[in-house]
Backbone as a printed PyTorch tensor [residue, N CA C, xyz], in Angstrom:
tensor([[[  1.5380,   1.8740,   8.4920],
         [  1.6850,   0.4310,   8.4640],
         [  0.3510,  -0.2050,   8.1000]],

        [[  0.4300,  -1.3600,   7.4860],
         [ -0.7510,  -2.1280,   7.1440],
         [ -0.3480,  -3.3380,   6.3260]],

        [[ -1.1980,  -4.3140,   6.2670],
         [ -0.9340,  -5.5200,   5.4760],
         [ -1.4140,  -5.2730,   4.0540]],

        [[ -0.5090,  -4.9510,   3.1440],
         [ -0.9100,  -4.6090,   1.7790],
         [ -0.8870,  -5.8040,   0.8290]],

        [[ -0.2940,  -6.9310,   1.2280],
         [ -0.2440,  -8.0800,   0.3260],
         [ -1.0340,  -9.2840,   0.8240]],

        [[ -1.8080,  -9.1230,   1.8950],
         [ -2.7290, -10.1490,   2.3400],
         [ -2.1140, -11.3660,   2.9990]],

        [[ -0.8770, -11.2440,   3.4910],
         [ -0.2530, -12.3990,   4.1310],
         [ -0.4120, -12.4020,   5.6500]],

        [[ -1.1310, -11.4060,   6.1830],
         [ -1.3500, -11.3310,   7.6190],
         [ -0.2030, -10.7330,   8.4020]],

        [[  0.8210, -10.2400,   7.7190],
         [  2.0140,  -9.6580,   8.3520],
         [  2.0370,  -8.1650,   8.0320]],

        [[  2.2090,  -7.2940,   9.0430],
         [  2.2490,  -5.8520,   8.7750],
         [  3.4010,  -5.4650,   7.8460]],

        [[  3.1280,  -4.5150,   6.9610],
         [  4.1130,  -3.9480,   6.0480],
         [  4.2590,  -2.4660,   6.3790]],

        [[  5.3770,  -1.8810,   5.9910],
         [  5.6220,  -0.4580,   6.2350],
         [  5.4550,   0.2970,   4.9180]],

        [[  4.6890,   1.3950,   4.9580],
         [  4.5120,   2.2640,   3.8020],
         [  5.1480,   3.6070,   4.1150]],

        [[  6.0260,   4.0850,   3.2290],
         [  6.7640,   5.3230,   3.4710],
         [  6.6630,   6.2440,   2.2650]],

        [[  5.8120,   7.3050,   2.3580],
         [  5.7420,   8.2470,   1.2400],
         [  7.0490,   9.0110,   1.1020]],

        [[  7.4170,   9.2640,  -0.1390],
         [  8.6380,   9.9900,  -0.4500],
         [  8.3230,  10.9470,  -1.5860]],

        [[  9.2730,  11.6500,  -2.0600],
         [  9.0660,  12.6140,  -3.1350],
         [  8.6700,  11.8920,  -4.4230]],

        [[  7.3820,  11.9060,  -4.7570],
         [  6.9000,  11.3190,  -5.9930],
         [  6.7560,   9.8090,  -5.9780]],

        [[  6.9500,   9.1780,  -4.8350],
         [  6.8230,   7.7260,  -4.7940],
         [  6.3880,   7.2530,  -3.4090]],

        [[  6.0490,   5.9770,  -3.3500],
         [  5.6830,   5.3360,  -2.1000],
         [  6.5710,   4.1150,  -1.9430]],

        [[  7.3190,   4.0570,  -0.8490],
         [  8.1470,   2.9020,  -0.5580],
         [  7.3530,   1.9070,   0.2730]],

        [[  7.4120,   0.6340,  -0.1120],
         [  6.7300,  -0.4180,   0.6310],
         [  7.7730,  -1.4390,   1.0510]],

        [[  7.8690,  -1.6780,   2.3670],
         [  8.7560,  -2.7030,   2.9050],
         [  7.8710,  -3.8170,   3.4510]],

        [[  7.8600,  -4.9470,   2.7710],
         [  7.0080,  -6.0590,   3.1790],
         [  7.5830,  -6.7370,   4.4180]],

        [[  6.7060,  -6.9980,   5.3950],
         [  7.1140,  -7.6700,   6.6150],
         [  7.4480,  -9.1280,   6.3570]],

        [[  8.4240,  -9.6500,   7.1100],
         [  8.8550, -11.0410,   6.9410],
         [  8.2630, -11.9710,   7.9930]],

        [[  7.6000, -11.4220,   9.0010],
         [  6.9700, -12.2390,  10.0230],
         [  7.8470, -12.5310,  11.2250]],

        [[  9.1060, -12.1310,  11.1510],
         [ 10.0210, -12.3630,  12.2700],
         [ 10.5580, -11.0510,  12.8390]],

        [[  9.8170,  -9.9720,  12.5860],
         [ 10.2390,  -8.6520,  13.0490],
         [ 11.0700,  -7.8950,  12.0290]],

        [[ 11.3990,  -8.5220,  10.9030],
         [ 12.1950,  -7.8830,   9.8600],
         [ 11.3340,  -7.4730,   8.6750]],

        [[ 11.9650,  -6.7700,   7.7520],
         [ 11.2790,  -6.2880,   6.5500],
         [ 12.1840,  -6.4660,   5.3470]],

        [[ 11.5870,  -6.7360,   4.1940],
         [ 12.3340,  -6.8290,   2.9470],
         [ 12.7510,  -5.4260,   2.5100]],

        [[ 13.7180,  -5.3100,   1.5900],
         [ 14.0980,  -3.9860,   1.0870],
         [ 12.9060,  -3.2640,   0.4660]],

        [[ 12.9330,  -1.9460,   0.5500],
         [ 11.8520,  -1.1290,   0.0030],
         [ 11.6510,  -1.3730,  -1.4880]],

        [[ 10.3970,  -1.4420,  -1.8950],
         [ 10.0080,  -1.4260,  -3.2990],
         [  9.2260,  -0.1380,  -3.4960]],

        [[  9.4150,   0.5260,  -4.6320],
         [  8.8030,   1.8330,  -4.8410],
         [  7.7540,   1.7900,  -5.9370]],

        [[  6.6590,   2.5300,  -5.7120],
         [  5.6410,   2.7540,  -6.7310],
         [  5.4280,   4.2640,  -6.8250]],

        [[  5.1280,   4.7510,  -8.0150],
         [  4.9210,   6.1790,  -8.2070],
         [  3.5830,   6.6380,  -7.6610]],

        [[  3.5820,   7.8180,  -7.0500],
         [  2.3390,   8.3880,  -6.5140],
         [  2.0500,   9.7680,  -7.0790]],

        [[  2.9510,  10.3420,  -7.8230],
         [  2.7830,  11.7200,  -8.2590],
         [  3.4530,  12.6450,  -7.2640]],

        [[  3.4080,  13.9280,  -7.5480],
         [  4.0970,  14.9120,  -6.7070],
         [  3.4270,  15.0990,  -5.3570]],

        [[  4.2230,  15.3570,  -4.3620],
         [  3.7690,  15.7470,  -3.0230],
         [  2.8050,  14.7480,  -2.3820]],

        [[  3.1310,  13.4840,  -2.4420],
         [  2.2710,  12.4800,  -1.7990],
         [  2.1500,  12.7960,  -0.3180]],

        [[  0.9530,  12.6940,   0.1750],
         [  0.7090,  12.9480,   1.5850],
         [  0.4510,  11.6640,   2.3280]],

        [[ -0.4940,  11.7160,   3.2330],
         [ -0.8700,  10.5590,   4.0230],
         [ -1.3100,   9.4170,   3.1040]],

        [[ -0.9620,   8.1930,   3.4770],
         [ -1.3890,   7.0190,   2.7300],
         [ -2.5840,   6.4050,   3.4640]],

        [[ -3.6700,   6.2210,   2.7600],
         [ -4.8850,   5.6550,   3.3340],
         [ -5.1150,   4.2890,   2.7000]],

        [[ -5.2800,   3.2530,   3.5290],
         [ -5.5470,   1.9020,   3.0380],
         [ -7.0420,   1.6320,   3.1420]],

        [[ -7.6760,   1.3180,   2.0030],
         [ -9.1180,   1.0730,   1.9840],
         [ -9.4830,   0.2580,   0.7480]],

        [[-10.6710,  -0.2990,   0.7210],
         [-11.1600,  -1.0650,  -0.4180],
         [-11.9000,  -0.1170,  -1.3620]],

        [[-11.2570,   0.2470,  -2.4610],
         [-11.8390,   1.1810,  -3.4280],
         [-12.5780,   0.4450,  -4.5510]],

        [[-12.0380,  -0.6710,  -5.0110],
         [-12.5670,  -1.2870,  -6.2340],
         [-13.5300,  -2.4460,  -6.0030]],

        [[-14.0980,  -2.5680,  -4.8110],
         [-15.2070,  -3.4750,  -4.5770],
         [-14.8670,  -4.9420,  -4.4870]],

        [[-13.6490,  -5.2630,  -4.0830],
         [-13.3230,  -6.6800,  -3.9090],
         [-14.1100,  -7.2540,  -2.7400]],

        [[-14.1700,  -8.5520,  -2.6670],
         [-14.9210,  -9.2170,  -1.6100],
         [-14.4290,  -8.7710,  -0.2410]],

        [[-15.3370,  -8.5000,   0.7030],
         [-14.9110,  -8.1040,   2.0480],
         [-14.1260,  -9.2030,   2.7650]],

        [[-14.2190, -10.4370,   2.2770],
         [-13.4690, -11.5290,   2.8860],
         [-11.9890, -11.4850,   2.5110]],

        [[-11.6580, -10.7150,   1.4710],
         [-10.2780, -10.6130,   1.0000],
         [ -9.6920,  -9.3240,   1.5430]],

        [[ -8.6310,  -9.4300,   2.3110],
         [ -8.0460,  -8.2660,   2.9650],
         [ -6.8360,  -7.7570,   2.1840]],

        [[ -7.0860,  -7.1950,   1.0030],
         [ -6.0340,  -6.6110,   0.1750],
         [ -6.4200,  -5.1660,  -0.1250]],

        [[ -6.0190,  -4.2240,   0.7270],
         [ -6.4810,  -2.8500,   0.5530],
         [ -5.8320,  -2.1480,  -0.6290]],

        [[ -6.5940,  -1.2290,  -1.2200],
         [ -6.0360,  -0.3010,  -2.1960],
         [ -5.4040,   0.8380,  -1.4040]],

        [[ -4.5820,   1.6600,  -2.0770],
         [ -3.9180,   2.7720,  -1.4040],
         [ -4.3580,   4.0820,  -2.0270]],

        [[ -4.7100,   5.0410,  -1.1930],
         [ -5.1330,   6.3570,  -1.6330],
         [ -4.1800,   7.3700,  -1.0250]],

        [[ -3.6960,   8.3100,  -1.8560],
         [ -2.7500,   9.3100,  -1.3740],
         [ -3.1500,  10.6960,  -1.8850]],

        [[ -3.7110,  11.5420,  -0.9940],
         [ -3.9570,  12.9330,  -1.3890],
         [ -2.6200,  13.6440,  -1.6130]],

        [[ -2.5710,  14.5390,  -2.5850],
         [ -1.3340,  15.2870,  -2.7980],
         [ -1.5000,  16.7490,  -2.4050]],

        [[ -0.4060,  17.4590,  -2.4030],
         [ -0.4030,  18.8500,  -1.9640],
         [ -1.0930,  19.8080,  -2.9120]],

        [[ -1.4470,  19.3530,  -4.1330],
         [ -2.0680,  20.2300,  -5.1180],
         [ -3.5630,  20.0560,  -5.2390]],

        [[ -4.1890,  19.3310,  -4.3130],
         [ -5.6310,  19.1340,  -4.3590],
         [ -6.0630,  17.8890,  -5.1120]],

        [[ -5.1130,  17.1050,  -5.6030],
         [ -5.4460,  15.8660,  -6.3090],
         [ -5.3490,  14.6610,  -5.3930]],

        [[ -5.7330,  13.5210,  -5.9570],
         [ -5.6830,  12.2660,  -5.2150],
         [ -5.1500,  11.1900,  -6.1510]],

        [[ -4.1720,  10.4150,  -5.6820],
         [ -3.6580,   9.2780,  -6.4330],
         [ -4.2540,   8.0190,  -5.8150]],

        [[ -4.8610,   7.1630,  -6.6360],
         [ -5.4150,   5.8950,  -6.1710],
         [ -4.5750,   4.7800,  -6.7700]],

        [[ -4.0150,   3.9340,  -5.9070],
         [ -3.2180,   2.7970,  -6.3470],
         [ -4.0340,   1.5380,  -6.0650]],

        [[ -4.5510,   0.9150,  -7.1270],
         [ -5.3790,  -0.2730,  -6.9910],
         [ -4.4790,  -1.4700,  -6.6850]],

        [[ -4.8260,  -2.2260,  -5.6560],
         [ -4.0440,  -3.3850,  -5.2460],
         [ -4.3290,  -4.5320,  -6.2100]],

        [[ -3.3080,  -4.9680,  -6.9310],
         [ -3.4530,  -6.0630,  -7.9010],
         [ -2.7280,  -7.3220,  -7.4430]],

        [[ -2.4740,  -7.4420,  -6.1310],
         [ -1.8210,  -8.6390,  -5.6010],
         [ -2.6750,  -9.8560,  -5.9590]],

        [[ -2.0770, -10.9000,  -6.5480],
         [ -2.8640, -12.1000,  -6.8660],
         [ -3.4810, -12.7000,  -5.6100]],

        [[ -4.6830, -13.2260,  -5.7550],
         [ -5.3990, -13.7900,  -4.6130],
         [ -5.3900, -15.2890,  -4.6480]]])
């Protein structure tokens, strides 16, 4: 879980076979339907961190996913600010 779109509401991240499902929180305990982004094969743990040097005042984390083959997929957060 983490706030991936900067609205202050927790979102759910669910790795799946070759993709990452993101269910955005609605603020009332509910979540929107899953949206999927590709991560490559064997996505593992999802790590939320600032990879591309955005201002520390902006809380829009990028997503990093190590895979089972020794690689790493980096998903840069392009949510408009």
